[in-house]
Amino acid sequence: MRITRTVGSRRGRGGAAALTTAVLTASALLLTGCSSDTNDAGSGSDSANGKITLTVADYGQFGYKEAGLFAQYHKLHPNITVKEDVTADETVYYPKLLQELNSGSGLGDVTGIEVGRIKEVVDTKADSFVDLSKAIKPSDWVSWKEAQATTSGGQVIGAGTDIGPMSLCYNRDLFAKAGLPTDRDKVAQLVSGGWQDYLKLGEQYQKKAPAGTFFMDSASAMYNAVVSSSAEQYYDKDGKPVYKSSPSVKEGWNLAAEAASKKLTQGLAQFNDPWVAALRKGTVATVVCPAWMAGQISTNAGPSFKGKWDIAKAPGTAAANWGGSFLSVPKSGKHVKEATDLVAWLTAPAQQAATFKAIGVFPSNQGAYTLPAVQNATLPYFNNAPIGKIYAQEAASIPAAVLGPKDGVIKDTISNQINNMEQRGTKPADAWAAATKTIDKVIG
């Protein structure tokens, strides 16, 4: 899904990256996703004519509209209409969600929650949400995904939508002009040693770079990828903030500082207008690519760059997950049962495969991985890159990350200071001091 944000998940302004699949049609996927658990959805209603409307409040781009899922659900349940209330920027959406939870009004029947926020919601707002442990089968998801939305007492407050296994998106035309290989396997080999190899590749690129182009869009994106490959990121297993001593944070920060100092990056804050313009103009050679990022590139770069981008395996051998979300049901809703049934249906394997096909968001429900629509998926925009295989391989070894209540704040603040190193030439020591000062004020 989603955003115009930096919280470590994605999606900005909408649009879809169409996938090519070998076997299943969209209609077959949608129909097979209707289980016995949801056949009676909508049986309760306080409307005079028995018809109800369910509102799904989310952010950015979850892919449900693009995949036609709301229309399909209405066909399966004629008395239920589903509408989506979308906030473009997750950093705007989340504070509003907290306000609505505190006031008990204004909430959607279904609400999206980003992975960078889920720990705080689990710790402080779990009683506001329906326990979904009986509506879904948590073991169907990758093990660490549903654990993120589960309280110490076993209450499951969110059904996982997607995850963000990592890859590397690159502009084949710019690589060719810089004298670099364009074959995805050869590119993967060049960065197989890790993110330091990625920077070395950037230095090679810059030697013959076409005028006005840069090797990467944003050093903060690389930073997020590095941190996301570690189980311990900003908090330890006891809930103590450890971002100042975290090896992954230190490695990511140092790499970002090096990229900024060597002018390997255009210094763009992802999802903002200058970033969109850079993609449209073709001035960026590589973008760190969690699964959902492909849709952002194809949408913002536009049709003139179709086939000119490709996707390779992410640098190094450590798998990483950047982003992902959950769907939750507030207890205060008027149609809790119907909303719960809708969440179970939207997050079932067939529907997750449908959103993957529509916009490239990778399923978190393991049942989708065996479907041909996922296994055989390619992206025509990206030179028919076999994303089903690339992301499934990456997803298989993603570490179970320790989450903390202020992960999103910490990540955003550090990313902002990395942008300052890129855009303003702020010295790394000064940028780090500013980041820690801001973070410590928030987390105490």
mmCIF file of N, CA and C in Angstrom, residues 59-144:
data_model
loop_
_atom_site.group_PDB
_atom_site.id
_atom_site.type_symbol
_atom_site.label_atom_id
_atom_site.label_comp_id
_atom_site.label_asym_id
_atom_site.label_seq_id
_atom_site.Cartn_x
_atom_site.Cartn_y
_atom_site.Cartn_z
ATOM 1 N N TYR A 59 -4.203 4.554 3.948
ATOM 2 C CA TYR A 59 -3.283 5.590 3.507
ATOM 3 C C TYR A 59 -2.565 5.118 2.250
ATOM 4 N N GLY A 60 -2.211 6.060 1.411
ATOM 5 C CA GLY A 60 -1.421 5.752 0.238
ATOM 6 C C GLY A 60 -2.123 4.845 -0.736
ATOM 7 N N GLN A 61 -1.667 3.597 -0.817
ATOM 8 C CA GLN A 61 -2.144 2.699 -1.855
ATOM 9 C C GLN A 61 -2.090 1.255 -1.373
ATOM 10 N N PHE A 62 -3.225 0.723 -1.002
ATOM 11 C CA PHE A 62 -3.307 -0.669 -0.582
ATOM 12 C C PHE A 62 -3.612 -1.607 -1.747
ATOM 13 N N GLY A 63 -4.125 -1.080 -2.840
ATOM 14 C CA GLY A 63 -4.348 -1.878 -4.039
ATOM 15 C C GLY A 63 -5.717 -2.508 -4.162
ATOM 16 N N TYR A 64 -6.600 -2.275 -3.200
ATOM 17 C CA TYR A 64 -7.909 -2.934 -3.239
ATOM 18 C C TYR A 64 -8.776 -2.409 -4.376
ATOM 19 N N LYS A 65 -8.774 -1.115 -4.554
ATOM 20 C CA LYS A 65 -9.550 -0.536 -5.647
ATOM 21 C C LYS A 65 -8.964 -0.944 -6.989
ATOM 22 N N GLU A 66 -7.633 -0.889 -7.094
ATOM 23 C CA GLU A 66 -6.973 -1.234 -8.346
ATOM 24 C C GLU A 66 -7.221 -2.690 -8.728
ATOM 25 N N ALA A 67 -7.333 -3.557 -7.738
ATOM 26 C CA ALA A 67 -7.579 -4.975 -7.989
ATOM 27 C C ALA A 67 -9.062 -5.292 -8.147
ATOM 28 N N GLY A 68 -9.916 -4.295 -7.962
ATOM 29 C CA GLY A 68 -11.354 -4.513 -8.097
ATOM 30 C C GLY A 68 -11.974 -5.293 -6.956
ATOM 31 N N LEU A 69 -11.321 -5.303 -5.809
ATOM 32 C CA LEU A 69 -11.791 -6.146 -4.709
ATOM 33 C C LEU A 69 -13.055 -5.614 -4.043
ATOM 34 N N PHE A 70 -13.195 -4.310 -3.922
ATOM 35 C CA PHE A 70 -14.401 -3.777 -3.295
ATOM 36 C C PHE A 70 -15.629 -4.064 -4.159
ATOM 37 N N ALA A 71 -15.478 -3.914 -5.462
ATOM 38 C CA ALA A 71 -16.583 -4.223 -6.369
ATOM 39 C C ALA A 71 -16.911 -5.710 -6.325
ATOM 40 N N GLN A 72 -15.886 -6.545 -6.247
ATOM 41 C CA GLN A 72 -16.113 -7.989 -6.173
ATOM 42 C C GLN A 72 -16.826 -8.374 -4.877
ATOM 43 N N TYR A 73 -16.440 -7.730 -3.786
ATOM 44 C CA TYR A 73 -17.076 -8.045 -2.510
ATOM 45 C C TYR A 73 -18.557 -7.675 -2.536
ATOM 46 N N HIS A 74 -18.860 -6.573 -3.199
ATOM 47 C CA HIS A 74 -20.261 -6.165 -3.321
ATOM 48 C C HIS A 74 -21.059 -7.199 -4.130
ATOM 49 N N LYS A 75 -20.443 -7.785 -5.139
ATOM 50 C CA LYS A 75 -21.127 -8.829 -5.909
ATOM 51 C C LYS A 75 -21.392 -10.061 -5.053
ATOM 52 N N LEU A 76 -20.433 -10.376 -4.203
ATOM 53 C CA LEU A 76 -20.599 -11.543 -3.320
ATOM 54 C C LEU A 76 -21.582 -11.264 -2.196
ATOM 55 N N HIS A 77 -21.665 -10.005 -1.782
ATOM 56 C CA HIS A 77 -22.526 -9.587 -0.672
ATOM 57 C C HIS A 77 -23.282 -8.329 -1.101
ATOM 58 N N PRO A 78 -24.366 -8.465 -1.855
ATOM 59 C CA PRO A 78 -25.064 -7.320 -2.459
ATOM 60 C C PRO A 78 -25.567 -6.287 -1.456
ATOM 61 N N ASN A 79 -25.730 -6.688 -0.209
ATOM 62 C CA ASN A 79 -26.218 -5.735 0.790
ATOM 63 C C ASN A 79 -25.099 -4.882 1.394
ATOM 64 N N ILE A 80 -23.844 -5.143 0.976
ATOM 65 C CA ILE A 80 -22.713 -4.415 1.538
ATOM 66 C C ILE A 80 -21.987 -3.634 0.450
ATOM 67 N N THR A 81 -21.822 -2.350 0.690
ATOM 68 C CA THR A 81 -21.003 -1.506 -0.170
ATOM 69 C C THR A 81 -19.762 -1.103 0.610
ATOM 70 N N VAL A 82 -18.610 -1.225 -0.004
ATOM 71 C CA VAL A 82 -17.356 -0.861 0.656
ATOM 72 C C VAL A 82 -16.796 0.382 -0.005
ATOM 73 N N LYS A 83 -16.495 1.383 0.801
ATOM 74 C CA LYS A 83 -15.841 2.584 0.276
ATOM 75 C C LYS A 83 -14.517 2.773 1.006
ATOM 76 N N GLU A 84 -13.604 3.450 0.352
ATOM 77 C CA GLU A 84 -12.273 3.660 0.900
ATOM 78 C C GLU A 84 -12.058 5.132 1.205
ATOM 79 N N ASP A 85 -11.596 5.416 2.413
ATOM 80 C CA ASP A 85 -11.253 6.770 2.834
ATOM 81 C C ASP A 85 -9.729 6.842 2.920
ATOM 82 N N VAL A 86 -9.108 7.400 1.883
ATOM 83 C CA VAL A 86 -7.658 7.350 1.747
ATOM 84 C C VAL A 86 -7.010 8.668 2.159
ATOM 85 N N THR A 87 -6.004 8.585 3.019
ATOM 86 C CA THR A 87 -5.130 9.713 3.321
ATOM 87 C C THR A 87 -3.813 9.469 2.598
ATOM 88 N N ALA A 88 -3.378 10.407 1.782
ATOM 89 C CA ALA A 88 -2.194 10.178 0.950
ATOM 90 C C ALA A 88 -0.947 9.898 1.787
ATOM 91 N N ASP A 89 -0.784 10.642 2.852
ATOM 92 C CA ASP A 89 0.451 10.588 3.639
ATOM 93 C C ASP A 89 0.199 9.883 4.969
ATOM 94 N N GLU A 90 0.922 8.809 5.226
ATOM 95 C CA GLU A 90 0.734 8.059 6.463
ATOM 96 C C GLU A 90 1.087 8.872 7.695
ATOM 97 N N THR A 91 2.036 9.808 7.549
ATOM 98 C CA THR A 91 2.410 10.619 8.706
ATOM 99 C C THR A 91 1.317 11.611 9.084
ATOM 100 N N VAL A 92 0.392 11.838 8.185
ATOM 101 C CA VAL A 92 -0.808 12.623 8.488
ATOM 102 C C VAL A 92 -1.904 11.700 9.009
ATOM 103 N N TYR A 93 -2.001 10.535 8.408
ATOM 104 C CA TYR A 93 -3.044 9.564 8.765
ATOM 105 C C TYR A 93 -2.929 9.093 10.217
ATOM 106 N N TYR A 94 -1.719 8.739 10.647
ATOM 107 C CA TYR A 94 -1.581 8.098 11.957
ATOM 108 C C TYR A 94 -1.968 9.009 13.131
ATOM 109 N N PRO A 95 -1.509 10.254 13.180
ATOM 110 C CA PRO A 95 -1.964 11.113 14.286
ATOM 111 C C PRO A 95 -3.487 11.272 14.306
ATOM 112 N N LYS A 96 -4.089 11.340 13.116
ATOM 113 C CA LYS A 96 -5.547 11.443 13.058
ATOM 114 C C LYS A 96 -6.196 10.184 13.611
ATOM 115 N N LEU A 97 -5.622 9.013 13.290
ATOM 116 C CA LEU A 97 -6.145 7.754 13.829
ATOM 117 C C LEU A 97 -6.092 7.750 15.351
ATOM 118 N N LEU A 98 -4.983 8.206 15.919
ATOM 119 C CA LEU A 98 -4.870 8.247 17.378
ATOM 120 C C LEU A 98 -5.912 9.185 17.989
ATOM 121 N N GLN A 99 -6.141 10.319 17.354
ATOM 122 C CA GLN A 99 -7.149 11.260 17.847
ATOM 123 C C GLN A 99 -8.536 10.621 17.824
ATOM 124 N N GLU A 100 -8.827 9.912 16.755
ATOM 125 C CA GLU A 100 -10.136 9.259 16.635
ATOM 126 C C GLU A 100 -10.297 8.141 17.651
ATOM 127 N N LEU A 101 -9.227 7.417 17.913
ATOM 128 C CA LEU A 101 -9.296 6.372 18.932
ATOM 129 C C LEU A 101 -9.527 6.982 20.310
ATOM 130 N N ASN A 102 -8.887 8.090 20.590
ATOM 131 C CA ASN A 102 -9.043 8.743 21.895
ATOM 132 C C ASN A 102 -10.441 9.333 22.074
ATOM 133 N N SER A 103 -11.002 9.844 20.974
ATOM 134 C CA SER A 103 -12.328 10.461 21.063
ATOM 135 C C SER A 103 -13.457 9.458 20.867
ATOM 136 N N GLY A 104 -13.125 8.322 20.256
ATOM 137 C CA GLY A 104 -14.144 7.313 19.996
ATOM 138 C C GLY A 104 -15.050 7.641 18.834
ATOM 139 N N SER A 105 -14.668 8.583 17.995
ATOM 140 C CA SER A 105 -15.504 8.964 16.853
ATOM 141 C C SER A 105 -14.642 9.213 15.628
ATOM 142 N N GLY A 106 -15.276 9.087 14.451
ATOM 143 C CA GLY A 106 -14.594 9.365 13.200
ATOM 144 C C GLY A 106 -13.841 8.197 12.607
ATOM 145 N N LEU A 107 -13.839 7.065 13.304
ATOM 146 C CA LEU A 107 -13.079 5.902 12.843
ATOM 147 C C LEU A 107 -13.764 5.211 11.676
ATOM 148 N N GLY A 108 -12.973 4.604 10.819
ATOM 149 C CA GLY A 108 -13.514 3.742 9.789
ATOM 150 C C GLY A 108 -13.967 2.426 10.396
ATOM 151 N N ASP A 109 -14.763 1.665 9.653
ATOM 152 C CA ASP A 109 -15.128 0.325 10.104
ATOM 153 C C ASP A 109 -13.907 -0.585 10.096
ATOM 154 N N VAL A 110 -13.007 -0.316 9.171
ATOM 155 C CA VAL A 110 -11.724 -1.008 9.071
ATOM 156 C C VAL A 110 -10.647 0.063 8.993
ATOM 157 N N THR A 111 -9.547 -0.122 9.707
ATOM 158 C CA THR A 111 -8.464 0.854 9.691
ATOM 159 C C THR A 111 -7.145 0.181 9.335
ATOM 160 N N GLY A 112 -6.342 0.858 8.545
ATOM 161 C CA GLY A 112 -5.005 0.379 8.249
ATOM 162 C C GLY A 112 -4.028 0.858 9.299
ATOM 163 N N ILE A 113 -3.038 0.012 9.611
ATOM 164 C CA ILE A 113 -1.985 0.373 10.564
ATOM 165 C C ILE A 113 -0.642 -0.030 9.969
ATOM 166 N N GLU A 114 0.290 0.898 9.919
ATOM 167 C CA GLU A 114 1.595 0.653 9.316
ATOM 168 C C GLU A 114 2.500 -0.068 10.302
ATOM 169 N N VAL A 115 3.429 -0.871 9.782
ATOM 170 C CA VAL A 115 4.270 -1.691 10.644
ATOM 171 C C VAL A 115 5.097 -0.847 11.605
ATOM 172 N N GLY A 116 5.477 0.369 11.202
ATOM 173 C CA GLY A 116 6.237 1.220 12.101
ATOM 174 C C GLY A 116 5.432 1.751 13.269
ATOM 175 N N ARG A 117 4.117 1.541 13.231
ATOM 176 C CA ARG A 117 3.232 2.020 14.308
ATOM 177 C C ARG A 117 2.625 0.873 15.116
ATOM 178 N N ILE A 118 2.697 -0.348 14.577
ATOM 179 C CA ILE A 118 1.902 -1.430 15.151
ATOM 180 C C ILE A 118 2.279 -1.744 16.600
ATOM 181 N N LYS A 119 3.540 -1.632 16.953
ATOM 182 C CA LYS A 119 3.958 -1.922 18.319
ATOM 183 C C LYS A 119 3.326 -0.947 19.298
ATOM 184 N N GLU A 120 3.313 0.320 18.949
ATOM 185 C CA GLU A 120 2.697 1.319 19.827
ATOM 186 C C GLU A 120 1.208 1.053 19.985
ATOM 187 N N VAL A 121 0.546 0.675 18.900
ATOM 188 C CA VAL A 121 -0.887 0.389 18.971
ATOM 189 C C VAL A 121 -1.138 -0.860 19.812
ATOM 190 N N VAL A 122 -0.330 -1.890 19.618
ATOM 191 C CA VAL A 122 -0.470 -3.116 20.413
ATOM 192 C C VAL A 122 -0.301 -2.809 21.900
ATOM 193 N N ASP A 123 0.677 -1.982 22.229
ATOM 194 C CA ASP A 123 0.979 -1.703 23.633
ATOM 195 C C ASP A 123 -0.013 -0.761 24.296
ATOM 196 N N THR A 124 -0.593 0.165 23.512
ATOM 197 C CA THR A 124 -1.391 1.227 24.136
ATOM 198 C C THR A 124 -2.856 1.276 23.715
ATOM 199 N N LYS A 125 -3.206 0.646 22.593
ATOM 200 C CA LYS A 125 -4.564 0.790 22.071
ATOM 201 C C LYS A 125 -5.229 -0.548 21.743
ATOM 202 N N ALA A 126 -4.671 -1.643 22.193
ATOM 203 C CA ALA A 126 -5.195 -2.956 21.812
ATOM 204 C C ALA A 126 -6.664 -3.139 22.208
ATOM 205 N N ASP A 127 -7.044 -2.579 23.347
ATOM 206 C CA ASP A 127 -8.421 -2.735 23.817
ATOM 207 C C ASP A 127 -9.435 -2.032 22.919
ATOM 208 N N SER A 128 -8.960 -1.183 22.022
ATOM 209 C CA SER A 128 -9.867 -0.476 21.119
ATOM 210 C C SER A 128 -10.210 -1.294 19.875
ATOM 211 N N PHE A 129 -9.538 -2.456 19.711
ATOM 212 C CA PHE A 129 -9.708 -3.220 18.481
ATOM 213 C C PHE A 129 -10.229 -4.631 18.744
ATOM 214 N N VAL A 130 -10.916 -5.144 17.759
ATOM 215 C CA VAL A 130 -11.454 -6.503 17.817
ATOM 216 C C VAL A 130 -10.307 -7.509 17.776
ATOM 217 N N ASP A 131 -10.435 -8.571 18.565
ATOM 218 C CA ASP A 131 -9.487 -9.678 18.512
ATOM 219 C C ASP A 131 -9.810 -10.524 17.278
ATOM 220 N N LEU A 132 -8.875 -10.574 16.332
ATOM 221 C CA LEU A 132 -9.107 -11.279 15.071
ATOM 222 C C LEU A 132 -8.594 -12.715 15.087
ATOM 223 N N SER A 133 -8.166 -13.203 16.243
ATOM 224 C CA SER A 133 -7.519 -14.515 16.294
ATOM 225 C C SER A 133 -8.436 -15.656 15.872
ATOM 226 N N LYS A 134 -9.757 -15.439 15.954
ATOM 227 C CA LYS A 134 -10.696 -16.484 15.527
ATOM 228 C C LYS A 134 -11.196 -16.239 14.100
ATOM 229 N N ALA A 135 -11.113 -15.001 13.643
ATOM 230 C CA ALA A 135 -11.584 -14.666 12.299
ATOM 231 C C ALA A 135 -10.586 -15.085 11.232
ATOM 232 N N ILE A 136 -9.297 -15.062 11.592
ATOM 233 C CA ILE A 136 -8.249 -15.495 10.673
ATOM 234 C C ILE A 136 -7.450 -16.603 11.344
ATOM 235 N N LYS A 137 -6.610 -17.259 10.588
ATOM 236 C CA LYS A 137 -5.712 -18.268 11.144
ATOM 237 C C LYS A 137 -4.309 -17.680 11.135
ATOM 238 N N PRO A 138 -3.850 -17.134 12.263
ATOM 239 C CA PRO A 138 -2.572 -16.420 12.283
ATOM 240 C C PRO A 138 -1.395 -17.221 11.733
ATOM 241 N N SER A 139 -1.435 -18.538 11.881
ATOM 242 C CA SER A 139 -0.319 -19.357 11.402
ATOM 243 C C SER A 139 -0.229 -19.397 9.880
ATOM 244 N N ASP A 140 -1.259 -18.895 9.189
ATOM 245 C CA ASP A 140 -1.201 -18.837 7.725
ATOM 246 C C ASP A 140 -0.224 -17.760 7.242
ATOM 247 N N TRP A 141 0.088 -16.797 8.099
ATOM 248 C CA TRP A 141 0.974 -15.693 7.724
ATOM 249 C C TRP A 141 2.425 -16.080 8.013
ATOM 250 N N VAL A 142 3.358 -15.358 7.402
ATOM 251 C CA VAL A 142 4.751 -15.549 7.796
ATOM 252 C C VAL A 142 4.816 -15.291 9.295
ATOM 253 N N SER A 143 5.591 -16.106 9.996
ATOM 254 C CA SER A 143 5.487 -16.173 11.459
ATOM 255 C C SER A 143 5.667 -14.822 12.138
ATOM 256 N N TRP A 144 6.607 -14.036 11.692
ATOM 257 C CA TRP A 144 6.897 -12.779 12.369
ATOM 258 C C TRP A 144 5.846 -11.713 12.082
#
